[in-house]
Tab-separated table of C-alpha atoms in Angstrom:
chain	number	residue	atom	x	y	z
A	3	MET	CA	57.246	143.034	75.711
A	4	ASN	CA	59.146	144.340	72.710
A	5	TRP	CA	61.860	141.748	73.354
A	6	PHE	CA	59.559	139.230	71.663
A	7	ASN	CA	60.394	140.816	68.313
A	8	GLN	CA	64.065	140.024	68.879
A	9	VAL	CA	63.502	136.278	69.183
A	10	LEU	CA	60.375	135.424	67.168
A	11	SER	CA	58.602	136.682	64.062
A	12	LYS	CA	55.333	138.610	64.308
A	13	GLU	CA	53.326	135.529	63.334
A	14	TRP	CA	53.758	134.136	66.826
A	15	ASP	CA	51.091	134.850	69.423
A	16	ILE	CA	52.721	135.217	72.846
A	17	VAL	CA	50.783	135.113	76.130
A	18	PRO	CA	51.874	134.955	79.796
A	19	ALA	CA	52.212	131.434	81.181
A	20	GLY	CA	51.543	132.449	84.775
A	21	GLY	CA	53.859	131.801	87.681
A	22	LEU	CA	55.265	133.991	90.430
A	23	THR	CA	58.059	135.668	88.479
A	24	GLY	CA	56.024	136.778	85.465
A	25	ASP	CA	58.916	135.853	83.172
A	26	ALA	CA	57.330	132.786	81.538
A	27	TYR	CA	55.305	132.829	78.312
A	28	VAL	CA	53.675	130.524	75.803
A	29	ALA	CA	54.303	131.201	72.110
A	30	LYS	CA	51.771	129.840	69.585
A	31	LYS	CA	51.789	129.657	65.783
A	32	ASN	CA	49.943	127.331	63.384
A	33	GLY	CA	49.457	124.639	66.002
A	34	GLN	CA	53.037	124.921	67.258
A	35	ARG	CA	53.817	125.864	70.854
A	36	LEU	CA	56.961	126.887	72.708
A	37	PHE	CA	57.519	127.584	76.378
A	38	LEU	CA	59.571	130.794	76.684
A	39	LYS	CA	61.338	132.016	79.775
A	40	ARG	CA	63.495	135.030	80.453
A	41	ASN	CA	66.804	134.671	82.292
A	42	SER	CA	66.587	130.977	83.069
A	43	SER	CA	69.695	129.522	84.642
A	44	PRO	CA	72.311	127.967	82.320
A	45	PHE	CA	71.591	124.893	84.437
A	46	LEU	CA	68.541	124.370	82.193
A	47	ALA	CA	70.734	123.024	79.364
A	48	VAL	CA	72.105	120.076	81.348
A	49	LEU	CA	68.681	119.380	82.880
A	50	SER	CA	67.334	119.114	79.345
A	51	ALA	CA	70.206	116.888	78.226
A	52	GLU	CA	69.503	114.566	81.167
A	53	GLY	CA	65.804	114.382	80.226
A	54	ILE	CA	64.693	115.856	83.546
A	55	VAL	CA	62.909	118.873	82.034
A	56	PRO	CA	61.248	119.221	78.598
A	57	LYS	CA	63.706	119.581	75.707
A	58	LEU	CA	65.537	122.884	75.308
A	59	ILE	CA	65.036	124.107	71.717
A	60	TRP	CA	67.154	127.258	71.628
A	61	THR	CA	68.720	130.010	73.725
A	62	LYS	CA	69.036	133.631	72.560
A	63	ARG	CA	70.672	136.642	74.184
A	64	LEU	CA	68.969	140.005	73.853
A	65	GLU	CA	70.627	143.379	73.260
A	66	ASN	CA	70.140	144.308	76.923
A	67	GLY	CA	71.884	141.120	78.088
A	68	ASP	CA	68.744	139.160	79.017
A	69	VAL	CA	68.675	135.535	77.900
A	70	ILE	CA	65.531	133.923	76.460
A	71	THR	CA	65.134	130.147	76.399
A	72	ALA	CA	62.590	128.188	74.375
A	73	GLN	CA	61.573	124.702	75.448
A	74	GLU	CA	59.415	122.116	73.804
A	75	TRP	CA	55.809	122.586	74.887
A	76	MET	CA	54.784	119.494	76.773
A	77	TYR	CA	51.137	118.525	76.948
A	78	GLY	CA	50.436	116.896	80.265
A	79	ARG	CA	49.397	117.454	83.843
A	80	GLU	CA	50.843	117.829	87.304
A	81	LEU	CA	50.933	114.809	89.579
A	82	SER	CA	48.244	114.358	92.186
A	83	PRO	CA	49.306	114.145	95.858
A	84	GLU	CA	48.480	110.413	95.793
A	85	GLU	CA	50.770	109.821	92.791
A	86	MET	CA	53.745	111.140	94.764
A	87	GLN	CA	53.851	107.730	96.456
A	88	GLU	CA	54.624	105.948	93.181
A	89	ALA	CA	57.943	104.353	92.310
A	90	ARG	CA	58.533	106.639	89.290
A	91	VAL	CA	58.841	109.656	91.610
A	92	ALA	CA	61.469	107.888	93.730
A	93	GLU	CA	63.301	106.702	90.594
A	94	LEU	CA	63.422	110.199	89.039
A	95	LEU	CA	64.686	111.687	92.287
A	96	LYS	CA	67.364	109.008	92.567
A	97	LYS	CA	68.490	109.766	88.991
A	98	ILE	CA	68.830	113.461	89.862
A	99	HIS	CA	70.726	112.853	93.085
A	100	GLN	CA	73.142	110.426	91.435
A	101	SER	CA	73.901	112.636	88.412
A	102	SER	CA	77.508	113.810	88.395
A	103	GLU	CA	76.746	115.967	85.330
A	104	LEU	CA	74.141	117.987	87.236
A	105	LEU	CA	76.442	118.366	90.226
A	106	HIS	CA	79.435	119.490	88.162
A	107	MET	CA	77.361	122.040	86.220
A	108	LEU	CA	75.863	123.569	89.359
A	109	MET	CA	79.334	123.833	90.882
A	110	ARG	CA	80.615	125.504	87.700
A	111	LEU	CA	77.811	128.046	88.091
A	112	GLY	CA	79.213	128.976	91.499
A	113	LYS	CA	76.882	127.022	93.778
A	114	LYS	CA	78.494	125.745	96.957
A	115	PRO	CA	77.121	123.414	99.622
A	116	ILE	CA	75.446	125.202	102.519
A	117	ARG	CA	76.586	123.412	105.654
A	118	GLU	CA	73.982	122.634	108.283
A	119	ASN	CA	75.800	124.493	111.071
A	120	ILE	CA	75.657	127.636	108.931
A	121	ARG	CA	71.954	127.088	108.237
A	122	TYR	CA	71.301	126.684	111.953
A	123	ALA	CA	73.260	129.825	112.880
A	124	HIS	CA	71.394	131.814	110.227
A	125	ILE	CA	67.882	130.766	111.269
A	126	GLN	CA	68.751	131.129	114.955
A	127	LYS	CA	69.790	134.747	114.348
A	128	ARG	CA	66.582	135.502	112.414
A	129	ILE	CA	64.449	134.001	115.178
A	130	LEU	CA	66.293	135.700	118.049
A	131	ASN	CA	65.926	139.072	116.320
A	132	SER	CA	62.153	138.707	116.106
A	133	GLU	CA	59.125	138.219	118.315
A	134	LEU	CA	59.020	134.581	117.191
A	135	ILE	CA	61.419	133.618	119.977
A	136	GLY	CA	58.528	134.194	122.390
A	137	TYR	CA	56.677	131.134	121.102
A	138	GLN	CA	57.325	127.980	123.138
A	139	GLU	CA	57.079	125.798	120.032
A	140	VAL	CA	59.799	127.837	118.322
A	141	GLN	CA	62.069	127.497	121.356
A	142	LYS	CA	61.441	123.744	121.404
A	143	ALA	CA	62.372	123.421	117.723
A	144	LEU	CA	65.570	125.457	118.152
A	145	PHE	CA	66.604	123.278	121.096
A	146	TYR	CA	66.066	120.123	119.035
A	147	LEU	CA	68.050	121.528	116.095
A	148	LYS	CA	71.029	122.440	118.270
A	149	LYS	CA	71.001	119.135	120.140
A	150	ASN	CA	70.812	117.034	116.974
A	151	LEU	CA	73.081	119.088	114.723
A	152	PRO	CA	75.809	116.384	114.822
A	153	HIS	CA	73.416	113.921	113.154
A	154	THR	CA	73.338	116.077	109.985
A	155	ARG	CA	77.043	115.773	109.276
A	156	THR	CA	77.440	113.869	106.031
A	157	GLU	CA	79.956	114.012	103.208
A	158	TYR	CA	77.368	112.955	100.623
A	159	GLN	CA	76.420	116.081	98.649
A	160	THR	CA	74.186	116.137	95.578
A	161	VAL	CA	72.064	118.487	93.516
A	162	CYS	CA	68.800	119.125	95.380
A	163	HIS	CA	65.689	120.587	93.778
A	164	GLY	CA	64.541	122.393	96.905
A	165	ASP	CA	60.798	122.631	96.177
A	166	LEU	CA	59.411	119.131	95.817
A	167	ASN	CA	55.660	119.561	95.802
A	168	HIS	CA	53.362	117.678	93.430
A	169	ASN	CA	52.762	120.804	91.309
A	170	ASN	CA	56.360	120.679	90.061
A	171	PHE	CA	56.102	117.140	88.689
A	172	LEU	CA	54.835	117.113	85.101
A	173	MET	CA	53.439	113.932	83.573
A	174	SER	CA	53.332	114.201	79.773
A	175	THR	CA	50.564	112.644	77.694
A	176	ASN	CA	53.053	110.021	76.496
A	177	GLY	CA	53.799	108.934	80.083
A	178	ARG	CA	57.117	110.747	80.612
A	179	LEU	CA	57.726	112.273	84.050
A	180	TYR	CA	59.557	115.603	84.381
A	181	LEU	CA	60.555	117.794	87.327
A	182	ILE	CA	60.298	121.526	86.582
A	183	ASP	CA	60.937	124.891	88.312
A	184	TRP	CA	64.592	124.599	89.328
A	185	GLU	CA	65.085	128.153	90.620
A	186	ASN	CA	65.720	126.903	94.181
A	187	ALA	CA	68.332	124.278	93.243
A	188	THR	CA	71.124	123.822	95.777
A	189	ILE	CA	73.953	121.445	96.620
A	190	GLY	CA	73.414	119.530	99.819
A	191	ASP	CA	72.235	116.416	101.582
A	192	PRO	CA	69.750	114.653	99.244
A	193	LEU	CA	67.613	113.920	102.291
A	194	THR	CA	66.524	117.573	102.210
A	195	ASP	CA	64.549	116.673	99.092
A	196	TYR	CA	62.915	113.390	99.965
A	197	ALA	CA	62.217	114.420	103.564
A	198	THR	CA	59.648	116.813	102.096
A	199	ILE	CA	58.047	114.033	100.068
A	200	LEU	CA	57.924	111.626	103.007
A	201	ASN	CA	56.490	114.216	105.367
A	202	SER	CA	53.931	115.662	102.937
A	203	TYR	CA	52.790	112.710	100.839
A	204	ILE	CA	53.762	109.343	102.312
A	205	PRO	CA	52.041	107.771	105.343
A	206	GLU	CA	54.676	107.047	107.991
A	207	GLU	CA	53.952	103.320	107.863
A	208	ASP	CA	54.926	103.377	104.146
A	209	TRP	CA	58.215	105.279	104.522
A	210	HIS	CA	60.237	102.072	104.453
A	211	HIS	CA	58.639	100.976	101.178
A	212	TRP	CA	59.131	104.367	99.467
A	213	LEU	CA	62.753	104.597	100.603
A	214	LYS	CA	63.361	101.082	99.291
A	215	GLN	CA	62.110	102.248	95.873
A	216	TYR	CA	64.579	105.146	96.116
A	217	GLY	CA	67.331	102.691	96.972
A	218	ILE	CA	68.093	103.127	100.673
A	219	GLN	CA	67.022	101.629	103.972
A	220	LYS	CA	65.170	103.438	106.737
A	221	ASP	CA	67.106	103.599	110.013
A	222	GLU	CA	67.231	105.726	113.158
A	223	GLN	CA	70.021	107.977	111.856
A	224	LEU	CA	68.091	108.747	108.673
A	225	VAL	CA	64.922	109.610	110.611
A	226	LYS	CA	66.831	111.980	112.908
A	227	ARG	CA	68.393	113.755	109.926
A	228	MET	CA	65.041	113.967	108.189
A	229	ASN	CA	63.369	115.475	111.263
A	230	TRP	CA	66.171	118.022	111.559
A	231	TYR	CA	65.636	119.247	107.990
A	232	LEU	CA	61.856	119.370	108.381
A	233	LEU	CA	62.150	121.471	111.532
A	234	ILE	CA	64.642	123.956	110.130
A	235	ASP	CA	62.547	124.356	106.976
A	236	SER	CA	59.482	124.999	109.123
A	237	LEU	CA	61.314	127.717	111.057
A	238	ALA	CA	62.547	129.250	107.805
A	239	TYR	CA	58.982	129.482	106.492
A	240	LEU	CA	57.875	130.919	109.819
A	241	ALA	CA	60.531	133.645	109.671
A	242	TRP	CA	59.676	134.355	106.028
A	243	TYR	CA	55.990	134.975	106.790
A	244	TYR	CA	56.818	136.982	109.922
A	245	GLU	CA	59.163	139.283	108.012
A	246	ARG	CA	56.476	139.849	105.370
A	247	LYS	CA	53.742	140.401	107.954
A	248	ASP	CA	51.615	137.600	106.511
A	249	ALA	CA	49.633	136.772	109.651
A	250	LYS	CA	47.459	134.088	108.055
A	251	LYS	CA	50.388	132.050	106.716
A	252	LEU	CA	52.349	132.726	109.913
A	253	TYR	CA	49.789	131.104	112.199
A	254	GLN	CA	49.148	128.293	109.742
A	255	THR	CA	52.875	127.494	109.739
A	256	LEU	CA	52.979	127.790	113.518
A	257	ASN	CA	50.207	125.200	113.778
A	258	ASP	CA	52.162	122.939	111.426
A	259	LEU	CA	55.203	123.401	113.678
A	260	VAL	CA	53.161	122.283	116.693
A	261	GLU	CA	52.258	119.045	114.904
A	262	LEU	CA	55.844	118.503	113.774
A	263	ASN	CA	57.185	119.106	117.294
A	264	ASN	CA	54.694	116.629	118.713
A	265	ARG	CA	56.033	113.939	116.380
A	266	VAL	CA	59.716	114.853	116.381
A	267	CYS	CA	60.433	116.155	119.886
A	268	SER	CA	58.315	113.727	121.889
């Protein structure tokens, strides 16, 4: 942790902030706090400028080429699952999806849209090369994906967060809502984002109301696209756990796939 000395004086107390990567820290001194992260994407700067993540204070490059970012420490809490139904979540997501600044920056960083036919071919290959193809529910999902692939063709591409669970929404003590953890950001159909919210947090009878808050109308085409993305994501998680020999998560995801198939493929 000697890189700390290159960015902050010895008066700062620096402790791990948790997280999967182990590259996030909290720096404390005389009541001040900073959120430090190593090798954050340059995308963080435009997210900060748009007010989507807490304010970026400074960026410093280390002698070894690593980049350290310091953000304003934001006192607050994550949203509860119930709060994901609120209009402010839909409004923040709409702001992100309509931002040309975010889209242009991500494209400048080399991100390109991943077309749905490529996604399908990739997951199909992973499944066929594994024992997962022996499960009837997996076969059923693959059949649905192939049959309904034409419904996913859309020219509307936006920045997508890619991991929209309630833990990544931060509500500050002054009532400001932020969306953090952008490591999985992609360019694609915005429905890939809000399909997760609808499926995980919104009762089906309230989908129309939530979508209206976002600014669009529910129709048959939208539901078919949404189901397609939910199924391919479920298969991707299934393949991920299979490849890592995580039996517990594998069978949990398989059970989730059964429920999804019953709703989607019936």
